[in-house]
Amino acid sequence: MNSKPCILVTGGTGFIGSHTAVALLQAGFETVIIDNLSNSYHEVIDRIDTITGTRPAFHRVDMRDDQSLNEIFSLHQFDAVIHFAALKAVSDSVDQPLLYYHNNLVSLLNLINACMQHKTDKLVFSSSCTVYGQPEQLPVTENTPVQKPHSPYGNTKKISEEILRDCSAASLLNVISLRYFNPCGAHDTGLIGEFPIGKPNNLMPVITQTAAGIIPQFEIFGNNYNTPDGSCIRDYIHISDLADAHVKALERLIRKQNDSCFEVFNVGTGTGISVLEMVNAFERLTGIKLKHTISGRRAGDIEQIWADTSKAENVLGWKAKLTLDDMILTAWKWQQQLTQKTVYTK
Ligand code: NAD
Ligand code: UD1
């Protein structure tokens, strides 16, 4: 391995990309970020600099523009790419499927083309446990069959994996696809975190915004599921643990330790947490009573899912270290500094 391999991080000012950029810089990688800032802010670069003491190179690029993307590849010699850039709001994808297919798939195709032209053959891809749908058996392993996605967003992940699998089979690329479970929490400095533009849909920002008084009360979507307390179960994973999984995946590719040219790993904790357990834990840790109602089930929700993480542990050498309490406390710290002062101006 070169002393400082150069990594392109697409979507690197976003939630997962920014935490991964921090982890990469701290692990000694040269890091170049591209993003079109459609769902993030330039100020994130300053925050990464403050946390790590190193300012990553940043280029504002829309990945649908293949010419601009190729120019970035001409400016730097990338050893590998981590591809985060995508639109990710499930309900928006139902309303605007063409936007989602165009953004997420054209960006990927342009990226693969640029990699080919510039001889970058290592790529880590952001996939999602959404590809498993509601599995028949729990926990899910990487061999659990992929199901028909519930949304155009989910379909972009399934199709992207298929494109990457085919390109790697044709010896164009070495790919590791990381299937994230439910990322949440924030960096322990409180300097970077999730910044949902508009009304949040995911449970953790809904909870922290309710606690901050931004949302008057929230709904728990269903308490009559076939689970111990009737609410849905998910495998929540701390964003900093998730960032570390990317560093491990990258090191595996750079050291040529991959067993095949297309590998998949589940990235979760292996523990299922119910919505009610999450609410109770937040109230216990912060002393804040969360105003909520129990409403009907949300369309498209699955009942329960959590990961079998043994492949990530045994093959990738990665295991989540942080707890549910860490996820809640860092997410709350992040929310509090967001409401105390205005951050992130476009
Ligand atoms: P995010 O929206 O915070 O970050 C994505 C970044 O990509 C944003 O900064 C956005 O501006 C950028 N982007 C989007 N389209 C672009 C384009 N055409 N050109 C350049 N930049 C573009 O989302 P995130 O939560 O950090 O998610 C990162 C990746 O992980 C996405 O691919 C997402 O689908 C995937 N993922 C996220 C979750 C989750 O719960 N957050 C779960 C599973 C998978
Ligand atoms: C959702 C997406 C999934 C995506 C993931 C991460 C759907 C159907 N799935 O997963 O494709 O990969 O986000 O971005 O949207 N909940 C409430 N009240 C709320 C919000 C959530 O009760 O106000 C519950 C949900 O019913 C669910 C759990 O909290 O049981 C987690 O929800 P969420 O954070 O949206 O994640 P997922 O539904 O797992």
XYZ file of C-alpha atoms and ligand atoms in Angstrom:
429
model
C 0.000 0.000 0.000
C 1.210 3.536 -0.821
C 1.975 5.587 2.263
C -1.158 7.701 1.684
C -3.666 6.151 -0.721
C -5.990 8.724 -2.264
C -9.707 8.042 -1.824
C -12.589 9.695 -3.648
C -15.615 10.070 -1.378
C -18.756 10.864 -3.366
C -21.544 12.443 -1.315
C -18.865 13.195 1.272
C -20.558 16.216 2.847
C -23.625 14.086 3.643
C -24.401 12.272 6.899
C -22.517 9.011 6.390
C -19.949 10.465 3.969
C -18.798 13.172 6.399
C -18.266 10.709 9.256
C -16.435 8.371 6.905
C -14.229 11.222 5.652
C -13.261 11.877 9.283
C -12.449 8.185 9.812
C -10.430 8.059 6.566
C -8.378 11.148 7.413
C -7.754 9.821 10.914
C -6.640 6.498 9.406
C -4.116 8.361 7.210
C -5.869 8.330 3.825
C -5.733 11.301 1.503
C -9.394 12.180 1.016
C -11.097 14.010 -1.834
C -14.796 14.822 -1.486
C -17.264 15.528 -4.249
C -20.884 16.498 -3.648
C -23.505 18.616 -5.388
C -24.729 19.877 -1.977
C -28.309 18.909 -2.843
C -28.739 17.477 0.653
C -25.772 18.852 2.590
C -23.687 21.952 3.228
C -20.222 23.210 2.349
C -19.597 24.072 6.015
C -19.233 20.345 6.692
C -15.748 20.611 5.137
C -14.774 23.161 7.834
C -16.135 20.807 10.492
C -14.138 17.858 9.137
C -11.053 20.087 9.165
C -11.738 21.098 12.788
C -12.167 17.492 13.919
C -9.206 15.989 12.066
C -6.818 18.912 11.610
C -6.751 18.092 7.891
C -8.840 19.790 5.245
C -10.037 17.366 2.584
C -10.060 18.588 -1.011
C -13.617 19.431 -2.035
C -15.207 19.812 -5.472
C -18.832 20.746 -5.994
C -19.841 18.333 -8.726
C -23.126 16.841 -9.823
C -22.330 13.249 -10.677
C -24.975 13.202 -13.404
C -22.579 15.466 -15.322
C -20.030 12.976 -16.657
C -17.687 15.638 -18.043
C -17.294 17.380 -14.666
C -16.828 14.020 -12.980
C -14.077 13.047 -15.421
C -12.307 16.340 -14.784
C -12.043 15.420 -11.097
C -10.518 12.085 -12.045
C -7.974 13.978 -14.176
C -7.029 16.189 -11.222
C -6.349 13.330 -8.778
C -5.109 9.753 -9.076
C -7.627 7.813 -6.992
C -6.668 4.472 -5.466
C -10.299 3.746 -4.592
C -13.761 5.270 -4.390
C -16.442 5.193 -1.712
C -19.744 5.978 -3.364
C -22.313 7.559 -1.032
C -23.891 10.144 -3.354
C -27.565 9.343 -3.822
C -31.008 10.619 -3.009
C -32.428 8.629 -0.088
C -35.924 9.754 0.940
C -38.150 6.716 0.508
C -41.486 8.563 0.222
C -40.052 11.190 -2.167
C -38.873 8.345 -4.369
C -42.457 7.084 -4.623
C -43.628 10.554 -5.727
C -40.652 11.236 -8.024
C -39.378 7.868 -9.267
C -37.725 9.271 -12.383
C -35.679 11.743 -10.351
C -34.495 8.900 -8.101
C -33.678 6.479 -10.927
C -31.942 9.224 -12.887
C -29.935 10.628 -9.984
C -28.895 7.381 -8.353
C -28.305 5.266 -11.436
C -26.821 7.821 -13.847
C -24.421 8.910 -11.088
C -23.324 5.311 -10.618
C -22.904 4.663 -14.356
C -20.886 7.850 -14.795
C -18.744 6.882 -11.835
C -18.015 3.407 -13.200
C -17.124 4.930 -16.571
C -14.776 7.445 -14.969
C -13.168 4.644 -12.929
C -12.616 2.657 -16.134
C -11.109 5.569 -17.995
C -8.756 6.462 -15.164
C -7.863 2.927 -14.021
C -9.421 3.105 -10.571
C -10.677 -0.412 -9.918
C -11.715 -0.418 -6.245
C -15.122 0.740 -5.067
C -17.093 0.574 -1.817
C -20.832 0.989 -2.315
C -23.546 2.235 0.074
C -26.283 -0.356 0.013
C -29.108 -0.921 2.447
C -30.840 -3.697 4.357
C -33.914 -2.513 2.475
C -32.881 -5.030 -0.237
C -33.951 -7.897 2.097
C -37.568 -6.682 2.484
C -39.280 -8.615 5.308
C -37.119 -11.723 5.574
C -38.629 -15.055 6.558
C -35.788 -15.861 8.936
C -33.969 -13.605 11.383
C -31.276 -12.489 11.736
C -30.491 -11.904 8.060
C -27.225 -13.130 6.624
C -25.715 -11.940 3.346
C -27.205 -15.100 1.782
C -30.760 -14.156 2.742
C -32.579 -13.700 -0.579
C -33.026 -10.175 -1.852
C -36.717 -9.316 -2.382
C -38.673 -7.015 -4.635
C -38.057 -3.517 -3.217
C -40.944 -1.567 -1.699
C -39.929 1.755 -3.229
C -38.079 3.228 -6.217
C -35.342 4.230 -3.744
C -34.946 0.612 -2.625
C -34.977 -0.470 -6.244
C -32.071 1.875 -7.056
C -30.031 0.026 -4.396
C -30.969 -3.392 -5.788
C -30.262 -2.328 -9.390
C -27.001 -0.619 -8.387
C -25.800 -3.832 -6.729
C -26.684 -5.742 -9.924
C -24.800 -3.236 -12.111
C -21.772 -3.441 -9.834
C -21.936 -7.244 -9.709
C -21.992 -7.430 -13.523
C -19.159 -4.906 -13.923
C -17.016 -6.711 -11.379
C -17.711 -10.056 -13.074
C -16.400 -8.513 -16.298
C -13.159 -7.744 -14.399
C -13.782 -4.016 -14.484
C -13.971 -3.453 -10.743
C -13.444 -4.882 -7.275
C -16.482 -3.953 -5.230
C -17.545 -4.231 -1.610
C -21.213 -3.479 -1.075
C -22.040 -2.577 2.508
C -25.666 -3.185 3.434
C -26.323 -0.722 6.233
C -29.018 -1.406 8.766
C -30.323 1.771 10.504
C -27.573 4.393 10.881
C -28.101 6.970 13.634
C -26.210 9.058 16.197
C -23.588 11.699 15.436
C -19.898 12.414 15.873
C -19.003 12.651 19.561
C -17.740 16.232 19.103
C -21.265 17.300 18.096
C -19.732 18.997 15.040
C -21.194 16.764 12.340
C -24.407 14.782 12.243
C -27.543 14.099 10.299
C -29.160 17.199 8.869
C -32.508 16.235 7.422
C -33.693 18.969 5.069
C -37.424 19.400 5.662
C -39.527 17.108 7.824
C -37.565 14.079 8.982
C -38.914 10.573 8.407
C -36.370 8.471 10.261
C -37.021 7.632 13.881
C -33.973 9.205 15.568
C -34.287 12.721 14.066
C -38.048 12.548 14.691
C -37.339 11.797 18.357
C -34.644 14.458 18.812
C -36.725 17.123 17.036
C -39.692 16.255 19.265
C -37.490 16.538 22.351
C -36.228 19.919 21.067
C -39.825 21.144 20.619
C -39.519 21.449 16.824
C -42.074 18.688 16.286
C -45.024 19.046 18.742
C -45.539 15.287 18.997
C -44.726 12.270 16.887
C -46.503 9.103 15.906
C -45.431 5.584 16.698
C -46.438 3.710 13.590
C -48.258 0.695 14.989
C -48.247 -1.225 18.270
C -49.924 -4.392 17.043
C -47.026 -6.044 15.240
C -46.044 -9.590 16.080
C -43.129 -8.430 18.286
C -42.709 -8.589 22.092
C -44.055 -5.042 22.670
C -46.042 -4.724 19.426
C -43.811 -2.044 17.835
C -41.415 -2.567 14.907
C -37.872 -3.788 15.447
C -34.751 -2.483 13.693
C -30.974 -2.851 14.039
C -29.737 0.685 14.824
C -26.042 1.285 14.239
C -23.897 4.199 15.407
C -22.673 6.352 12.539
C -19.063 6.263 13.795
C -19.064 2.445 13.819
C -20.515 2.529 10.307
C -17.764 4.930 9.205
C -15.138 2.513 10.556
C -16.660 -0.332 8.526
C -15.883 1.691 5.380
C -12.239 2.043 6.391
C -12.028 -1.736 6.899
C -13.671 -2.405 3.529
C -11.311 -0.021 1.808
C -8.241 -1.540 3.440
C -9.429 -4.990 2.336
C -9.635 -3.834 -1.280
C -6.370 -1.900 -1.253
C -4.501 -4.852 0.287
C -6.176 -7.117 -2.318
C -7.559 -9.318 0.458
C -11.003 -9.654 -1.120
C -12.057 -13.254 -1.851
C -14.039 -12.273 -4.934
C -14.485 -9.181 -7.061
C -17.944 -8.513 -5.601
C -18.446 -8.918 -1.863
C -21.384 -8.012 0.355
C -21.336 -7.345 4.088
C -24.152 -6.598 6.529
C -23.299 -3.616 8.705
C -25.397 -3.614 11.857
C -24.970 -4.445 15.521
C -26.814 -7.755 15.419
C -29.323 -6.533 18.004
C -32.942 -5.651 17.317
C -34.438 -2.664 19.164
C -38.151 -1.844 19.122
C -39.555 1.644 18.598
C -40.905 1.634 22.165
C -37.534 0.524 23.542
C -35.892 3.406 21.670
C -38.395 5.919 23.065
C -37.962 4.585 26.622
C -34.156 4.660 26.346
C -34.205 8.264 25.097
C -36.469 9.338 27.979
C -34.286 7.505 30.530
C -31.033 9.023 29.252
C -32.200 12.607 28.757
C -34.952 12.904 31.355
C -37.192 14.356 28.628
C -40.698 12.996 28.194
C -41.431 12.518 24.491
C -44.912 13.520 23.383
C -46.234 10.847 21.081
C -49.356 9.055 19.914
C -49.791 5.526 18.660
C -51.083 5.601 15.108
C -51.666 3.088 12.338
C -48.908 1.234 10.567
C -46.840 3.215 8.043
C -47.274 1.949 4.491
C -44.280 -0.064 3.360
C -42.859 -0.663 6.858
C -41.529 -4.104 7.568
C -42.212 -5.651 10.967
C -38.746 -6.572 12.122
C -35.202 -6.993 10.893
C -31.752 -7.288 12.380
C -28.427 -8.407 11.034
C -26.291 -11.462 11.380
C -22.941 -9.681 11.563
C -20.676 -12.715 11.717
C -19.337 -12.258 8.167
C -18.323 -8.656 8.894
C -16.692 -9.813 12.149
C -14.877 -12.858 10.769
C -13.980 -11.702 7.264
C -13.812 -7.910 7.435
C -12.507 -7.801 11.005
C -15.127 -5.212 11.958
C -17.595 -5.210 14.825
C -19.774 -2.418 16.160
C -18.415 -1.069 19.468
C -20.813 1.714 20.384
C -24.069 1.188 22.261
C -27.642 2.349 21.881
C -26.949 4.874 24.659
C -24.047 6.284 22.581
C -26.352 6.607 19.570
C -28.999 8.458 21.559
C -26.629 10.743 23.483
C -24.627 11.805 20.424
C -27.796 12.353 18.349
C -29.207 14.491 21.169
C -25.968 16.458 21.549
C -26.025 17.161 17.809
C -29.677 18.220 17.878
C -29.079 20.583 20.791
C -26.249 22.431 19.078
C -28.385 22.664 15.926
C -31.158 24.393 17.818
C -28.806 26.629 19.804
C -27.260 28.354 16.824
C -27.688 28.559 13.104
C -25.308 26.262 11.321
C -24.828 25.399 7.715
C -25.673 28.132 5.303
C -25.616 27.230 1.609
P -27.108 12.189 2.694
O -28.240 12.728 1.886
O -26.813 12.839 3.972
O -25.773 12.163 1.803
C -25.789 11.905 0.424
C -24.997 13.021 -0.251
O -25.002 12.808 -1.661
C -25.610 14.409 -0.019
O -24.610 15.250 0.538
C -26.053 14.870 -1.393
O -25.921 16.266 -1.551
C -25.142 14.069 -2.303
N -25.678 13.813 -3.645
C -26.869 13.302 -3.995
N -26.971 13.222 -5.325
C -25.809 13.677 -5.844
C -25.307 13.862 -7.169
N -26.056 13.585 -8.250
N -24.068 14.360 -7.328
C -23.305 14.685 -6.246
N -23.729 14.549 -4.991
C -24.965 14.052 -4.770
O -27.387 10.629 2.893
P -26.639 9.594 3.829
O -27.561 9.204 4.907
O -25.292 10.075 4.165
O -26.548 8.362 2.841
C -25.361 8.071 2.115
C -25.604 6.819 1.277
O -25.964 5.742 2.129
C -26.717 6.962 0.260
O -26.352 6.235 -0.903
C -27.891 6.281 0.935
O -28.830 5.799 0.022
C -27.176 5.160 1.663
N -27.924 4.646 2.834
C -28.291 5.517 3.828
C -29.009 5.027 4.921
C -29.432 5.959 6.027
O -30.254 5.575 6.844
N -28.908 7.167 6.128
C -29.326 3.664 4.999
C -28.910 2.819 3.975
C -28.204 3.312 2.877
C -36.343 3.597 6.299
C -36.597 3.185 4.880
C -35.429 2.379 4.365
C -34.130 3.184 4.522
C -33.981 3.568 5.989
C -32.776 4.396 6.228
C -39.049 2.994 4.723
C -40.186 2.061 4.543
N -37.830 2.410 4.802
O -36.218 2.413 7.056
O -35.612 2.069 3.000
O -33.012 2.417 4.107
O -35.141 4.320 6.385
O -32.902 5.640 5.613
O -39.227 4.184 4.788
N -41.070 5.211 13.196
C -42.113 5.671 13.965
N -42.415 6.988 13.924
C -41.735 7.875 13.140
C -40.647 7.398 12.365
C -40.345 6.053 12.414
O -42.768 4.904 14.662
O -42.098 9.062 13.125
C -40.728 3.781 13.225
C -40.926 3.096 11.890
O -42.233 2.589 11.772
C -39.885 1.982 11.969
C -38.787 2.557 12.871
O -39.363 3.668 13.541
O -40.441 0.882 12.610
C -37.579 3.026 12.077
O -38.046 3.882 11.022
P -37.039 4.657 10.059
O -36.026 5.370 10.872
O -37.862 5.454 9.103
O -36.261 3.504 9.291
P -36.813 2.252 8.457
O -38.283 2.258 8.335
O -36.199 1.038 9.038
